[in-house]
mmCIF file of C-alpha atoms in Angstrom:
data_model
loop_
_atom_site.group_PDB
_atom_site.id
_atom_site.type_symbol
_atom_site.label_atom_id
_atom_site.label_comp_id
_atom_site.label_asym_id
_atom_site.label_seq_id
_atom_site.Cartn_x
_atom_site.Cartn_y
_atom_site.Cartn_z
ATOM 1 C CA UNK A 1 223.614 144.248 151.651
ATOM 2 C CA UNK A 2 221.750 144.065 156.000
ATOM 3 C CA UNK A 3 224.045 145.861 158.033
ATOM 4 C CA UNK A 4 224.794 144.753 161.369
ATOM 5 C CA UNK A 5 225.646 141.480 163.321
ATOM 6 C CA UNK A 6 222.879 140.934 165.882
ATOM 7 C CA UNK A 7 219.435 140.797 164.904
ATOM 8 C CA UNK A 8 217.006 143.616 166.503
ATOM 9 C CA UNK A 9 213.568 142.499 167.541
ATOM 10 C CA UNK A 10 211.036 145.119 167.954
ATOM 11 C CA UNK A 11 207.579 144.607 168.488
ATOM 12 C CA UNK A 12 205.253 147.522 167.520
ATOM 13 C CA UNK A 13 202.434 147.500 168.555
ATOM 14 C CA UNK A 14 199.681 149.616 165.139
ATOM 15 C CA UNK A 15 196.555 151.423 166.269
ATOM 16 C CA UNK A 16 194.379 149.434 163.525
ATOM 17 C CA UNK A 17 194.104 146.114 161.755
ATOM 18 C CA UNK A 18 192.680 147.812 158.622
ATOM 19 C CA UNK A 19 195.025 148.949 155.848
ATOM 20 C CA UNK A 20 193.690 152.246 155.505
ATOM 21 C CA UNK A 21 195.595 155.617 154.952
ATOM 22 C CA UNK A 22 199.358 157.352 155.800
ATOM 23 C CA UNK A 23 199.851 155.948 159.575
ATOM 24 C CA UNK A 24 199.459 152.090 158.212
ATOM 25 C CA UNK A 25 200.920 152.490 154.984
ATOM 26 C CA UNK A 26 203.859 153.686 155.565
ATOM 27 C CA UNK A 27 204.222 151.362 158.839
ATOM 28 C CA UNK A 28 204.945 149.295 156.519
ATOM 29 C CA UNK A 29 207.037 151.079 154.330
ATOM 30 C CA UNK A 30 209.953 151.912 156.780
ATOM 31 C CA UNK A 31 209.637 147.705 158.343
ATOM 32 C CA UNK A 32 210.261 146.894 154.390
ATOM 33 C CA UNK A 33 212.909 149.022 154.173
ATOM 34 C CA UNK A 34 214.830 148.346 158.047
ATOM 35 C CA UNK A 35 214.282 144.751 156.725
ATOM 36 C CA UNK A 36 216.341 144.604 153.862
ATOM 37 C CA UNK A 37 218.733 146.735 155.057
ATOM 38 C CA UNK A 38 219.539 146.273 158.413
ATOM 39 C CA UNK A 39 219.045 143.108 160.817
ATOM 40 C CA UNK A 40 215.528 144.205 162.296
ATOM 41 C CA UNK A 41 212.905 141.325 162.851
ATOM 42 C CA UNK A 42 209.177 143.575 163.291
ATOM 43 C CA UNK A 43 206.227 141.576 165.555
ATOM 44 C CA UNK A 44 202.807 143.108 165.437
ATOM 45 C CA UNK A 45 200.529 143.854 167.831
ATOM 46 C CA UNK A 46 196.818 144.683 166.175
ATOM 47 C CA UNK A 47 194.143 145.549 167.389
ATOM 48 C CA UNK A 48 191.243 143.260 167.510
ATOM 49 C CA UNK A 49 188.948 142.447 165.175
ATOM 50 C CA UNK A 50 191.625 141.734 162.719
ATOM 51 C CA UNK A 51 191.757 142.412 159.405
ATOM 52 C CA UNK A 52 193.464 143.755 155.904
ATOM 53 C CA UNK A 53 197.034 144.987 157.538
ATOM 54 C CA UNK A 54 197.091 141.283 158.775
ATOM 55 C CA UNK A 55 197.329 139.865 155.799
ATOM 56 C CA UNK A 56 200.297 142.163 154.537
ATOM 57 C CA UNK A 57 202.416 141.231 157.415
ATOM 58 C CA UNK A 58 201.647 137.835 156.665
ATOM 59 C CA UNK A 59 202.467 137.903 153.417
ATOM 60 C CA UNK A 60 206.291 139.227 154.607
ATOM 61 C CA UNK A 61 206.773 136.775 156.634
ATOM 62 C CA UNK A 62 206.347 138.438 159.735
ATOM 63 C CA UNK A 63 204.673 136.862 162.918
ATOM 64 C CA UNK A 64 201.078 139.632 164.347
ATOM 65 C CA UNK A 65 199.669 139.314 168.331
ATOM 66 C CA UNK A 66 195.846 140.121 168.131
ATOM 67 C CA UNK A 67 194.834 142.079 171.783
ATOM 68 C CA UNK A 68 191.189 144.175 172.411
ATOM 69 C CA UNK A 69 192.691 147.642 172.826
ATOM 70 C CA UNK A 70 190.365 151.821 172.779
ATOM 71 C CA UNK A 71 191.849 155.174 171.645
ATOM 72 C CA UNK A 72 192.747 157.941 174.789
ATOM 73 C CA UNK A 73 191.684 160.145 172.107
ATOM 74 C CA UNK A 74 188.736 159.559 169.827
ATOM 75 C CA UNK A 75 186.417 161.255 167.577
ATOM 76 C CA UNK A 76 183.688 160.728 169.601
ATOM 77 C CA UNK A 77 184.334 159.926 172.885
ATOM 78 C CA UNK A 78 182.735 157.801 175.804
ATOM 79 C CA UNK A 79 180.715 160.089 178.042
ATOM 80 C CA UNK A 80 178.499 157.281 179.481
ATOM 81 C CA UNK A 81 180.559 156.111 182.389
ATOM 82 C CA UNK A 82 179.039 153.022 181.828
ATOM 83 C CA UNK A 83 181.679 153.471 178.637
ATOM 84 C CA UNK A 84 184.160 155.191 180.738
ATOM 85 C CA UNK A 85 184.418 152.109 182.632
ATOM 86 C CA UNK A 86 184.765 149.518 180.534
ATOM 87 C CA UNK A 87 186.391 151.067 178.279
ATOM 88 C CA UNK A 88 189.172 151.400 181.416
ATOM 89 C CA UNK A 89 188.771 147.745 182.197
ATOM 90 C CA UNK A 90 189.207 146.257 177.560
ATOM 91 C CA UNK A 91 192.847 148.805 178.257
ATOM 92 C CA UNK A 92 193.741 147.064 181.489
ATOM 93 C CA UNK A 93 193.304 143.879 179.841
ATOM 94 C CA UNK A 94 195.561 144.832 176.963
ATOM 95 C CA UNK A 95 198.171 146.242 179.152
ATOM 96 C CA UNK A 96 198.323 142.724 181.125
ATOM 97 C CA UNK A 97 197.934 140.920 177.338
ATOM 98 C CA UNK A 98 201.051 143.394 176.364
ATOM 99 C CA UNK A 99 203.040 142.515 179.054
ATOM 100 C CA UNK A 100 202.599 138.958 178.491
ATOM 101 C CA UNK A 101 203.631 139.224 174.683
ATOM 102 C CA UNK A 102 206.581 141.106 175.899
ATOM 103 C CA UNK A 103 207.486 138.929 178.213
ATOM 104 C CA UNK A 104 207.081 135.815 175.224
ATOM 105 C CA UNK A 105 208.883 137.560 172.767
ATOM 106 C CA UNK A 106 211.609 139.743 173.914
ATOM 107 C CA UNK A 107 212.123 142.337 171.735
ATOM 108 C CA UNK A 108 214.986 144.205 172.554
ATOM 109 C CA UNK A 109 212.208 147.897 172.146
ATOM 110 C CA UNK A 110 209.261 148.501 171.855
ATOM 111 C CA UNK A 111 207.225 150.785 168.833
ATOM 112 C CA UNK A 112 204.012 152.659 168.820
ATOM 113 C CA UNK A 113 202.406 153.719 165.881
ATOM 114 C CA UNK A 114 200.743 156.422 165.892
ATOM 115 C CA UNK A 115 199.927 158.624 168.936
ATOM 116 C CA UNK A 116 195.752 157.311 169.609
ATOM 117 C CA UNK A 117 196.942 154.763 172.225
ATOM 118 C CA UNK A 118 199.480 154.507 174.898
ATOM 119 C CA UNK A 119 199.122 150.704 176.588
ATOM 120 C CA UNK A 120 201.793 148.866 174.789
ATOM 121 C CA UNK A 121 203.920 152.240 175.833
ATOM 122 C CA UNK A 122 202.609 151.788 178.879
ATOM 123 C CA UNK A 123 203.040 147.221 179.081
ATOM 124 C CA UNK A 124 207.019 148.548 178.366
ATOM 125 C CA UNK A 125 207.465 150.361 180.992
ATOM 126 C CA UNK A 126 206.568 147.697 183.304
ATOM 127 C CA UNK A 127 208.384 145.205 181.268
ATOM 128 C CA UNK A 128 211.540 148.087 181.410
ATOM 129 C CA UNK A 129 212.088 147.653 177.382
ATOM 130 C CA UNK A 130 212.921 150.617 175.416
ATOM 131 C CA UNK A 131 209.843 152.374 173.987
ATOM 132 C CA UNK A 132 209.767 154.028 170.881
ATOM 133 C CA UNK A 133 206.532 156.486 169.695
ATOM 134 C CA UNK A 134 206.488 157.172 166.532
ATOM 135 C CA UNK A 135 203.592 160.013 166.000
ATOM 136 C CA UNK A 136 202.210 160.193 162.398
ATOM 137 C CA UNK A 137 199.829 163.218 163.012
ATOM 138 C CA UNK A 138 198.187 166.069 165.529
ATOM 139 C CA UNK A 139 195.636 163.777 166.283
ATOM 140 C CA UNK A 140 193.070 166.623 167.431
ATOM 141 C CA UNK A 141 194.300 169.018 165.615
ATOM 142 C CA UNK A 142 193.788 167.567 162.251
ATOM 143 C CA UNK A 143 191.465 164.364 162.774
ATOM 144 C CA UNK A 144 189.613 166.176 165.045
ATOM 145 C CA UNK A 145 189.960 163.771 168.513
ATOM 146 C CA UNK A 146 189.270 164.359 171.584
ATOM 147 C CA UNK A 147 192.257 163.274 174.303
ATOM 148 C CA UNK A 148 190.756 162.471 177.368
ATOM 149 C CA UNK A 149 193.175 163.710 179.293
ATOM 150 C CA UNK A 150 193.414 166.434 177.975
ATOM 151 C CA UNK A 151 196.454 167.238 175.029
ATOM 152 C CA UNK A 152 199.198 168.805 177.507
ATOM 153 C CA UNK A 153 198.688 165.839 179.524
ATOM 154 C CA UNK A 154 198.606 162.806 176.097
ATOM 155 C CA UNK A 155 202.206 164.615 175.695
ATOM 156 C CA UNK A 156 204.267 164.072 179.367
ATOM 157 C CA UNK A 157 202.439 160.826 178.746
ATOM 158 C CA UNK A 158 204.314 159.808 176.167
ATOM 159 C CA UNK A 159 207.480 162.058 176.816
ATOM 160 C CA UNK A 160 207.810 160.159 180.394
ATOM 161 C CA UNK A 161 206.874 156.438 178.481
ATOM 162 C CA UNK A 162 209.398 156.918 175.464
ATOM 163 C CA UNK A 163 213.091 157.031 175.129
ATOM 164 C CA UNK A 164 212.600 158.475 171.417
ATOM 165 C CA UNK A 165 209.558 160.392 170.188
ATOM 166 C CA UNK A 166 209.373 160.256 166.027
ATOM 167 C CA UNK A 167 207.640 162.247 163.886
ATOM 168 C CA UNK A 168 207.623 162.072 160.182
ATOM 169 C CA UNK A 169 207.760 166.561 159.796
ATOM 170 C CA UNK A 170 209.749 168.782 161.242
ATOM 171 C CA UNK A 171 206.432 170.866 161.489
ATOM 172 C CA UNK A 172 204.935 167.483 163.631
ATOM 173 C CA UNK A 173 208.437 167.538 166.447
ATOM 174 C CA UNK A 174 208.515 171.572 166.329
ATOM 175 C CA UNK A 175 204.533 171.180 167.826
ATOM 176 C CA UNK A 176 205.541 167.671 169.655
ATOM 177 C CA UNK A 177 208.705 169.732 171.611
ATOM 178 C CA UNK A 178 206.248 171.991 173.339
ATOM 179 C CA UNK A 179 204.946 169.548 175.218
ATOM 180 C CA UNK A 180 208.126 166.874 175.141
ATOM 181 C CA UNK A 181 211.911 166.124 175.556
ATOM 182 C CA UNK A 182 213.603 168.038 172.802
ATOM 183 C CA UNK A 183 216.561 166.032 172.701
ATOM 184 C CA UNK A 184 213.710 162.758 172.450
ATOM 185 C CA UNK A 185 212.337 164.154 169.222
ATOM 186 C CA UNK A 186 213.790 163.373 165.816
ATOM 187 C CA UNK A 187 212.100 163.574 162.224
ATOM 188 C CA UNK A 188 212.066 160.361 160.261
ATOM 189 C CA UNK A 189 210.648 160.731 156.625
ATOM 190 C CA UNK A 190 209.970 157.663 155.484
ATOM 191 C CA UNK A 191 211.056 155.216 152.439
ATOM 192 C CA UNK A 192 207.517 155.472 150.284
ATOM 193 C CA UNK A 193 206.973 153.456 147.871
ATOM 194 C CA UNK A 194 204.471 156.165 145.473
ATOM 195 C CA UNK A 195 204.369 152.960 143.067
#
């Protein structure tokens, strides 16, 4: 039985569009659960080129929007000034496109999945729509990613751009609370379907 009368529209940014690992699978698990138990309607923003995650979203009757963006943390970050500038232009266009999607969808909140790209958070801030950031990984410590502006500044930006920050473990919550207002941080264990 679904709780709540008013439908909550959530616009969700996935850092990729391929159904590869835990971040994408647990994202689906969360919204499967929320859609079944609460009056939640998600729409997704997927990174181009569109891949297998789109099929799983469509199978559930949800919609998605495509956008072209890069990451603010990478295992092999660009070092050439031309590549850095090209990525900056791509991401500037992505924020503008996401702002247009927000204006069209009119979500109650915007949700960023994973720590690797802030583009929906920036667009939500501009549109004055509440933003929730679900951090599922350390980024640098577990995946060897380099933050363009360093770990501390990255997390300070996450703090500034988010009304709520969710982590998937107490250990990760303890880590992000070094940089983010501890009152904004909460832990959510995913309702995994192990089958």
